[in-house]
Amino acid sequence: MRRWWLVRHGGSEGSAGFRVVPGAADSEVVLHVPHAGRLIPPEVRAELLLDDAALAAELARMTDAHTDLIAARAAGSARRTPWTFVNLLSRLVVDPERFPDERESMRAVGMAAVYTRTSDGSRLRADDPVAEERLLDRWYRPYARAVTELVAARLAARGRVTLLDVHSYPSRRLPYEIGGTERPAVCLGTDPAHTPGWLLAAGRAAFAGFGDTGVDTPFAGCYVPLRYYGRDRRVTALMVEIRRDGYLVEPGGPPTDGLAALAGALATLVDAVDAGTDRHHRV
């Protein structure tokens, strides 16, 4: 068994490097945690051009450390347990939230679904379309299928789904970033077709006690499986980006006391969604 497969967290894990933690049968919420993982399969590590020290530094900068713990604690304290989908692999393997084609704006800085550049613009791996396609087939597409299947199952069970995308970001802007320069305590990312006003308002209310809340700055958008993206408004979504100095020792150190409070705020948001707050205003 490969070394990185020795990690076990409970729930369902497949060879695509993710886990699904079941929630309540009547929950319509999925907590999606795409960037907390640090695992890199040996065959992928062999293709990365960084030495071990540089790779460790890049992982510290680019991993949304402990966001899986925030999601787990939120799920555990919510009145109705949401479903949770967690990526176990590092985003340096593939980034499941990027478009796999020319629609991806981050391709301009070498950070499409398969990164070729690091956060400071250094070379991460060679530009190789064949290798990129291999990585997409091995890791990206199975992940996307699994999220799609979970959303389809929740739609069948509840008639609608809300994806809450759990991220974090450093207090200081990294060179690769192309978004706004503001660094609010919490950033809420939206999509015109999938983030109705009631959901954004619920997010603002849940995190109101943590300082300033930005909308689509410094990061914009939210994750919706491509099968439903722009097509099915029964799938709603909101990205929650937490500034890291609010809950850990930067760049990727141990959590601080802020983690518990932020997990509680996320649970409040889960409860607001599952309670059907202002359901008659939903579109």
mmCIF file of C-alpha atoms in Angstrom:
data_model
loop_
_atom_site.group_PDB
_atom_site.id
_atom_site.type_symbol
_atom_site.label_atom_id
_atom_site.label_comp_id
_atom_site.label_asym_id
_atom_site.label_seq_id
_atom_site.Cartn_x
_atom_site.Cartn_y
_atom_site.Cartn_z
ATOM 1 C CA MET A 1 0.000 0.000 0.000
ATOM 2 C CA ARG A 2 1.363 3.417 -0.898
ATOM 3 C CA ARG A 3 2.463 5.525 2.015
ATOM 4 C CA TRP A 4 -0.045 8.306 1.443
ATOM 5 C CA TRP A 5 -2.937 5.868 1.623
ATOM 6 C CA LEU A 6 -2.167 5.172 5.271
ATOM 7 C CA VAL A 7 -4.234 8.203 6.250
ATOM 8 C CA ARG A 8 -7.783 7.277 7.230
ATOM 9 C CA HIS A 9 -10.420 9.735 8.395
ATOM 10 C CA GLY A 10 -13.659 7.766 8.333
ATOM 11 C CA GLY A 11 -16.469 8.106 5.833
ATOM 12 C CA SER A 12 -16.027 6.951 2.263
ATOM 13 C CA GLU A 13 -12.606 7.166 0.615
ATOM 14 C CA GLY A 14 -11.848 6.086 -2.909
ATOM 15 C CA SER A 15 -8.738 5.817 -5.027
ATOM 16 C CA ALA A 16 -9.375 9.350 -6.299
ATOM 17 C CA GLY A 17 -8.123 10.755 -2.979
ATOM 18 C CA PHE A 18 -11.262 12.219 -1.430
ATOM 19 C CA ARG A 19 -13.666 11.333 1.325
ATOM 20 C CA VAL A 20 -17.411 11.746 1.655
ATOM 21 C CA VAL A 21 -18.806 11.986 5.169
ATOM 22 C CA PRO A 22 -22.564 11.278 5.174
ATOM 23 C CA GLY A 23 -24.919 13.757 6.729
ATOM 24 C CA ALA A 24 -28.558 13.623 7.738
ATOM 25 C CA ALA A 25 -30.918 12.061 5.210
ATOM 26 C CA ASP A 26 -32.970 15.260 5.164
ATOM 27 C CA SER A 27 -30.093 17.745 4.886
ATOM 28 C CA GLU A 28 -29.771 19.783 1.713
ATOM 29 C CA VAL A 29 -26.315 21.168 2.592
ATOM 30 C CA VAL A 30 -22.972 19.911 1.294
ATOM 31 C CA LEU A 31 -19.796 21.305 2.845
ATOM 32 C CA HIS A 32 -17.135 21.163 0.138
ATOM 33 C CA VAL A 33 -13.498 21.367 1.307
ATOM 34 C CA PRO A 34 -11.221 21.287 -1.766
ATOM 35 C CA HIS A 35 -7.887 22.691 -0.581
ATOM 36 C CA ALA A 36 -7.191 21.305 2.911
ATOM 37 C CA GLY A 37 -5.294 18.244 1.688
ATOM 38 C CA ARG A 38 -1.511 17.903 1.605
ATOM 39 C CA LEU A 39 -1.117 14.400 0.169
ATOM 40 C CA ILE A 40 0.907 13.996 -3.035
ATOM 41 C CA PRO A 41 1.145 10.545 -4.634
ATOM 42 C CA PRO A 42 4.728 9.390 -5.283
ATOM 43 C CA GLU A 43 4.340 9.393 -9.074
ATOM 44 C CA VAL A 44 3.119 13.003 -8.952
ATOM 45 C CA ARG A 45 5.885 14.055 -6.564
ATOM 46 C CA ALA A 46 8.428 12.696 -9.059
ATOM 47 C CA GLU A 47 7.176 15.179 -11.676
ATOM 48 C CA LEU A 48 7.405 18.258 -9.442
ATOM 49 C CA LEU A 49 10.507 20.381 -9.939
ATOM 50 C CA LEU A 50 10.780 21.681 -6.367
ATOM 51 C CA ASP A 51 13.160 20.223 -3.825
ATOM 52 C CA ASP A 52 11.699 19.050 -0.528
ATOM 53 C CA ALA A 53 12.246 22.343 1.302
ATOM 54 C CA ALA A 54 10.685 24.418 -1.473
ATOM 55 C CA LEU A 55 7.758 22.023 -1.724
ATOM 56 C CA ALA A 56 7.126 22.220 2.022
ATOM 57 C CA ALA A 57 7.103 26.018 1.814
ATOM 58 C CA GLU A 58 4.702 25.974 -1.142
ATOM 59 C CA LEU A 59 2.372 23.579 0.656
ATOM 60 C CA ALA A 60 2.317 25.908 3.661
ATOM 61 C CA ARG A 61 1.387 28.852 1.451
ATOM 62 C CA MET A 62 -1.170 27.113 -0.744
ATOM 63 C CA THR A 63 -2.916 24.656 1.578
ATOM 64 C CA ASP A 64 -6.103 25.870 3.263
ATOM 65 C CA ALA A 65 -4.880 24.326 6.484
ATOM 66 C CA HIS A 66 -7.459 23.052 8.990
ATOM 67 C CA THR A 67 -10.461 23.976 6.846
ATOM 68 C CA ASP A 68 -11.382 20.291 6.986
ATOM 69 C CA LEU A 69 -11.384 20.593 10.784
ATOM 70 C CA ILE A 70 -13.558 23.721 10.607
ATOM 71 C CA ALA A 71 -16.029 21.851 8.386
ATOM 72 C CA ALA A 72 -16.009 18.766 10.633
ATOM 73 C CA ARG A 73 -16.683 20.806 13.759
ATOM 74 C CA ALA A 74 -19.419 22.756 12.010
ATOM 75 C CA ALA A 75 -21.040 19.535 10.829
ATOM 76 C CA GLY A 76 -20.850 18.119 14.331
ATOM 77 C CA SER A 77 -22.585 21.086 15.939
ATOM 78 C CA ALA A 78 -25.198 21.889 13.285
ATOM 79 C CA ARG A 79 -28.761 20.987 14.202
ATOM 80 C CA ARG A 80 -29.015 18.825 11.092
ATOM 81 C CA THR A 81 -25.721 17.232 10.026
ATOM 82 C CA PRO A 82 -24.672 18.386 6.548
ATOM 83 C CA TRP A 83 -22.925 16.138 4.067
ATOM 84 C CA THR A 84 -19.200 16.789 3.707
ATOM 85 C CA PHE A 85 -16.934 16.266 0.697
ATOM 86 C CA VAL A 86 -13.212 16.665 1.436
ATOM 87 C CA ASN A 87 -10.267 16.549 -0.952
ATOM 88 C CA LEU A 88 -7.411 14.596 0.654
ATOM 89 C CA LEU A 89 -4.914 15.483 -2.063
ATOM 90 C CA SER A 90 -2.934 18.680 -2.338
ATOM 91 C CA ARG A 91 -4.128 21.164 -4.923
ATOM 92 C CA LEU A 92 -0.619 20.800 -6.374
ATOM 93 C CA VAL A 93 -1.776 17.433 -7.729
ATOM 94 C CA VAL A 94 -4.834 18.903 -9.441
ATOM 95 C CA ASP A 95 -7.089 21.749 -8.388
ATOM 96 C CA PRO A 96 -10.664 20.413 -8.500
ATOM 97 C CA GLU A 97 -12.178 23.895 -8.442
ATOM 98 C CA ARG A 98 -10.560 25.149 -11.622
ATOM 99 C CA PHE A 99 -12.116 24.774 -15.047
ATOM 100 C CA PRO A 100 -10.275 22.041 -16.972
ATOM 101 C CA ASP A 101 -10.151 24.092 -20.181
ATOM 102 C CA GLU A 102 -9.621 27.564 -21.602
ATOM 103 C CA ARG A 103 -12.438 29.030 -19.497
ATOM 104 C CA GLU A 104 -10.063 29.094 -16.534
ATOM 105 C CA SER A 105 -8.710 32.608 -15.956
ATOM 106 C CA MET A 106 -5.938 31.329 -13.671
ATOM 107 C CA ARG A 107 -4.350 29.576 -16.633
ATOM 108 C CA ALA A 108 -2.737 32.954 -17.340
ATOM 109 C CA VAL A 109 -0.550 32.550 -14.229
ATOM 110 C CA GLY A 110 0.102 28.829 -14.658
ATOM 111 C CA MET A 111 -2.625 27.753 -12.248
ATOM 112 C CA ALA A 112 -5.355 26.059 -14.230
ATOM 113 C CA ALA A 113 -6.630 22.669 -13.064
ATOM 114 C CA VAL A 114 -3.035 21.404 -13.300
ATOM 115 C CA TYR A 115 -0.553 23.937 -11.928
ATOM 116 C CA THR A 116 2.676 24.567 -13.800
ATOM 117 C CA ARG A 117 3.738 27.506 -11.607
ATOM 118 C CA THR A 118 3.989 28.111 -7.884
ATOM 119 C CA SER A 119 2.471 30.932 -5.873
ATOM 120 C CA ASP A 120 5.530 33.111 -6.599
ATOM 121 C CA GLY A 121 5.697 32.243 -10.298
ATOM 122 C CA SER A 122 8.473 29.661 -10.075
ATOM 123 C CA ARG A 123 8.275 26.562 -12.235
ATOM 124 C CA LEU A 124 6.341 23.741 -10.505
ATOM 125 C CA ARG A 125 6.203 21.192 -13.342
ATOM 126 C CA ALA A 126 6.899 21.125 -17.058
ATOM 127 C CA ASP A 127 4.345 22.322 -19.600
ATOM 128 C CA ASP A 128 3.245 18.966 -20.964
ATOM 129 C CA PRO A 129 -0.273 18.607 -22.417
ATOM 130 C CA VAL A 130 -0.030 14.803 -22.349
ATOM 131 C CA ALA A 131 0.923 14.762 -18.673
ATOM 132 C CA GLU A 132 -1.799 17.312 -17.920
ATOM 133 C CA GLU A 133 -4.438 15.127 -19.560
ATOM 134 C CA ARG A 134 -3.177 12.126 -17.621
ATOM 135 C CA LEU A 135 -3.539 13.989 -14.328
ATOM 136 C CA LEU A 136 -7.015 15.189 -15.257
ATOM 137 C CA ASP A 137 -8.077 11.634 -16.064
ATOM 138 C CA ARG A 138 -6.558 10.130 -12.952
ATOM 139 C CA TRP A 139 -7.568 12.705 -10.342
ATOM 140 C CA TYR A 140 -9.689 15.611 -11.589
ATOM 141 C CA ARG A 141 -12.478 13.806 -13.426
ATOM 142 C CA PRO A 142 -13.141 11.116 -10.786
ATOM 143 C CA TYR A 143 -13.376 13.877 -8.182
ATOM 144 C CA ALA A 144 -15.787 15.881 -10.330
ATOM 145 C CA ARG A 145 -17.938 12.803 -10.955
ATOM 146 C CA ALA A 146 -18.127 12.043 -7.252
ATOM 147 C CA VAL A 147 -19.232 15.579 -6.326
ATOM 148 C CA THR A 148 -21.783 15.484 -9.136
ATOM 149 C CA GLU A 149 -23.144 12.166 -7.884
ATOM 150 C CA LEU A 150 -23.461 13.513 -4.342
ATOM 151 C CA VAL A 151 -25.311 16.605 -5.563
ATOM 152 C CA ALA A 152 -27.596 14.434 -7.705
ATOM 153 C CA ALA A 153 -28.388 12.241 -4.709
ATOM 154 C CA ARG A 154 -29.194 15.258 -2.529
ATOM 155 C CA LEU A 155 -31.383 16.696 -5.289
ATOM 156 C CA ALA A 156 -33.274 13.408 -5.480
ATOM 157 C CA ALA A 157 -33.715 13.373 -1.714
ATOM 158 C CA ARG A 158 -34.492 17.042 -1.041
ATOM 159 C CA GLY A 159 -35.261 18.736 -4.351
ATOM 160 C CA ARG A 160 -32.475 21.280 -3.904
ATOM 161 C CA VAL A 161 -28.867 21.462 -2.732
ATOM 162 C CA THR A 162 -26.717 24.202 -1.251
ATOM 163 C CA LEU A 163 -22.947 23.837 -1.616
ATOM 164 C CA LEU A 164 -20.919 25.744 0.964
ATOM 165 C CA ASP A 165 -17.335 25.939 -0.258
ATOM 166 C CA VAL A 166 -14.911 26.165 2.708
ATOM 167 C CA HIS A 167 -11.578 27.915 2.027
ATOM 168 C CA SER A 168 -8.984 30.103 3.688
ATOM 169 C CA TYR A 169 -6.416 32.617 2.469
ATOM 170 C CA PRO A 170 -3.297 34.313 3.859
ATOM 171 C CA SER A 171 -3.405 37.729 5.453
ATOM 172 C CA ARG A 172 -0.793 38.957 2.970
ATOM 173 C CA ARG A 173 -1.410 38.832 -0.750
ATOM 174 C CA LEU A 174 0.573 36.211 -2.664
ATOM 175 C CA PRO A 175 2.199 37.067 -6.029
ATOM 176 C CA TYR A 176 -0.072 34.769 -8.077
ATOM 177 C CA GLU A 177 -3.314 36.429 -7.003
ATOM 178 C CA ILE A 178 -5.261 38.308 -9.653
ATOM 179 C CA GLY A 179 -8.264 39.401 -7.562
ATOM 180 C CA GLY A 180 -8.851 42.456 -5.400
ATOM 181 C CA THR A 181 -6.291 43.783 -2.943
ATOM 182 C CA GLU A 182 -8.601 43.900 0.082
ATOM 183 C CA ARG A 183 -8.053 41.302 2.845
ATOM 184 C CA PRO A 184 -11.347 41.148 4.777
ATOM 185 C CA ALA A 185 -11.710 38.807 7.743
ATOM 186 C CA VAL A 186 -14.150 36.749 5.677
ATOM 187 C CA CYS A 187 -14.769 36.793 1.929
ATOM 188 C CA LEU A 188 -18.006 35.418 0.494
ATOM 189 C CA GLY A 189 -17.785 34.292 -3.124
ATOM 190 C CA THR A 190 -20.887 34.279 -5.276
ATOM 191 C CA ASP A 191 -22.193 33.307 -8.697
ATOM 192 C CA PRO A 192 -24.950 35.249 -10.499
ATOM 193 C CA ALA A 193 -26.902 32.093 -11.342
ATOM 194 C CA HIS A 194 -26.336 30.078 -8.181
ATOM 195 C CA THR A 195 -26.099 32.500 -5.240
ATOM 196 C CA PRO A 196 -29.526 33.956 -4.477
ATOM 197 C CA GLY A 197 -29.836 36.983 -2.231
ATOM 198 C CA TRP A 198 -31.147 34.998 0.737
ATOM 199 C CA LEU A 199 -28.010 32.824 0.773
ATOM 200 C CA LEU A 200 -25.590 35.750 0.639
ATOM 201 C CA ALA A 201 -27.564 37.457 3.423
ATOM 202 C CA ALA A 202 -27.379 34.293 5.526
ATOM 203 C CA GLY A 203 -23.611 34.185 5.016
ATOM 204 C CA ARG A 204 -23.225 37.812 6.033
ATOM 205 C CA ALA A 205 -25.293 37.255 9.153
ATOM 206 C CA ALA A 206 -23.437 34.102 10.178
ATOM 207 C CA PHE A 207 -20.004 35.754 10.027
ATOM 208 C CA ALA A 208 -21.002 39.244 11.158
ATOM 209 C CA GLY A 209 -19.095 38.937 14.424
ATOM 210 C CA PHE A 210 -15.663 38.420 12.884
ATOM 211 C CA GLY A 211 -14.926 41.812 11.393
ATOM 212 C CA ASP A 212 -15.302 43.041 7.846
ATOM 213 C CA THR A 213 -16.913 40.750 5.279
ATOM 214 C CA GLY A 214 -16.039 41.141 1.614
ATOM 215 C CA VAL A 215 -18.067 39.893 -1.328
ATOM 216 C CA ASP A 216 -16.121 38.473 -4.276
ATOM 217 C CA THR A 217 -12.918 40.105 -3.061
ATOM 218 C CA PRO A 218 -10.130 39.125 -2.987
ATOM 219 C CA PHE A 219 -11.587 35.917 -4.467
ATOM 220 C CA ALA A 220 -14.775 35.532 -6.477
ATOM 221 C CA GLY A 221 -17.127 32.744 -7.472
ATOM 222 C CA CYS A 222 -18.186 29.463 -5.938
ATOM 223 C CA TYR A 223 -18.098 25.808 -6.887
ATOM 224 C CA VAL A 224 -20.953 24.136 -8.760
ATOM 225 C CA PRO A 225 -20.514 20.832 -10.652
ATOM 226 C CA LEU A 226 -20.389 21.450 -14.390
ATOM 227 C CA ARG A 227 -23.491 19.321 -15.002
ATOM 228 C CA TYR A 228 -25.490 21.920 -13.086
ATOM 229 C CA TYR A 229 -23.433 25.062 -13.609
ATOM 230 C CA GLY A 230 -25.584 27.753 -15.194
ATOM 231 C CA ARG A 231 -28.335 25.201 -15.848
ATOM 232 C CA ASP A 232 -30.101 24.242 -12.631
ATOM 233 C CA ARG A 233 -31.015 26.851 -10.047
ATOM 234 C CA ARG A 234 -32.037 24.185 -7.593
ATOM 235 C CA VAL A 235 -28.294 24.023 -6.928
ATOM 236 C CA THR A 236 -27.247 27.049 -4.912
ATOM 237 C CA ALA A 237 -23.742 27.817 -3.706
ATOM 238 C CA LEU A 238 -21.649 30.188 -1.623
ATOM 239 C CA MET A 239 -17.883 30.261 -1.110
ATOM 240 C CA VAL A 240 -16.638 31.016 2.405
ATOM 241 C CA GLU A 241 -13.025 32.291 2.455
ATOM 242 C CA ILE A 242 -11.582 32.820 5.942
ATOM 243 C CA ARG A 243 -8.471 34.939 6.450
ATOM 244 C CA ARG A 244 -5.955 32.633 8.085
ATOM 245 C CA ASP A 245 -4.770 34.905 10.877
ATOM 246 C CA GLY A 246 -8.257 34.537 12.313
ATOM 247 C CA TYR A 247 -7.822 30.870 13.147
ATOM 248 C CA LEU A 248 -4.200 29.640 12.761
ATOM 249 C CA VAL A 249 -0.553 30.571 13.100
ATOM 250 C CA GLU A 250 0.491 31.598 9.603
ATOM 251 C CA PRO A 251 1.479 30.418 7.110
ATOM 252 C CA GLY A 252 0.140 26.946 7.913
ATOM 253 C CA GLY A 253 0.769 26.325 11.584
ATOM 254 C CA PRO A 254 -1.430 25.068 14.401
ATOM 255 C CA PRO A 255 -4.969 26.343 14.919
ATOM 256 C CA THR A 256 -5.746 29.064 17.438
ATOM 257 C CA ASP A 257 -8.822 29.715 19.563
ATOM 258 C CA GLY A 258 -10.470 31.412 16.597
ATOM 259 C CA LEU A 259 -11.085 28.089 14.890
ATOM 260 C CA ALA A 260 -13.883 27.035 17.240
ATOM 261 C CA ALA A 261 -15.724 30.326 16.828
ATOM 262 C CA LEU A 262 -15.469 30.196 13.036
ATOM 263 C CA ALA A 263 -16.707 26.606 13.009
ATOM 264 C CA GLY A 264 -19.651 27.773 15.085
ATOM 265 C CA ALA A 265 -20.407 30.517 12.562
ATOM 266 C CA LEU A 266 -20.300 27.990 9.727
ATOM 267 C CA ALA A 267 -22.716 25.770 11.676
ATOM 268 C CA THR A 268 -25.013 28.788 12.023
ATOM 269 C CA LEU A 269 -24.959 29.191 8.251
ATOM 270 C CA VAL A 270 -25.710 25.479 7.762
ATOM 271 C CA ASP A 271 -28.657 25.785 10.146
ATOM 272 C CA ALA A 272 -29.981 28.848 8.312
ATOM 273 C CA VAL A 273 -29.937 26.989 5.005
ATOM 274 C CA ASP A 274 -31.453 23.766 6.293
ATOM 275 C CA ALA A 275 -34.107 25.613 8.275
ATOM 276 C CA GLY A 276 -35.370 27.037 5.006
ATOM 277 C CA THR A 277 -34.969 30.648 6.104
ATOM 278 C CA ASP A 278 -36.980 32.883 3.773
ATOM 279 C CA ARG A 279 -37.596 29.886 1.502
ATOM 280 C CA HIS A 280 -40.428 31.690 -0.253
ATOM 281 C CA HIS A 281 -37.916 34.244 -1.562
ATOM 282 C CA ARG A 282 -35.740 31.607 -3.264
ATOM 283 C CA VAL A 283 -35.548 31.547 -7.035
#
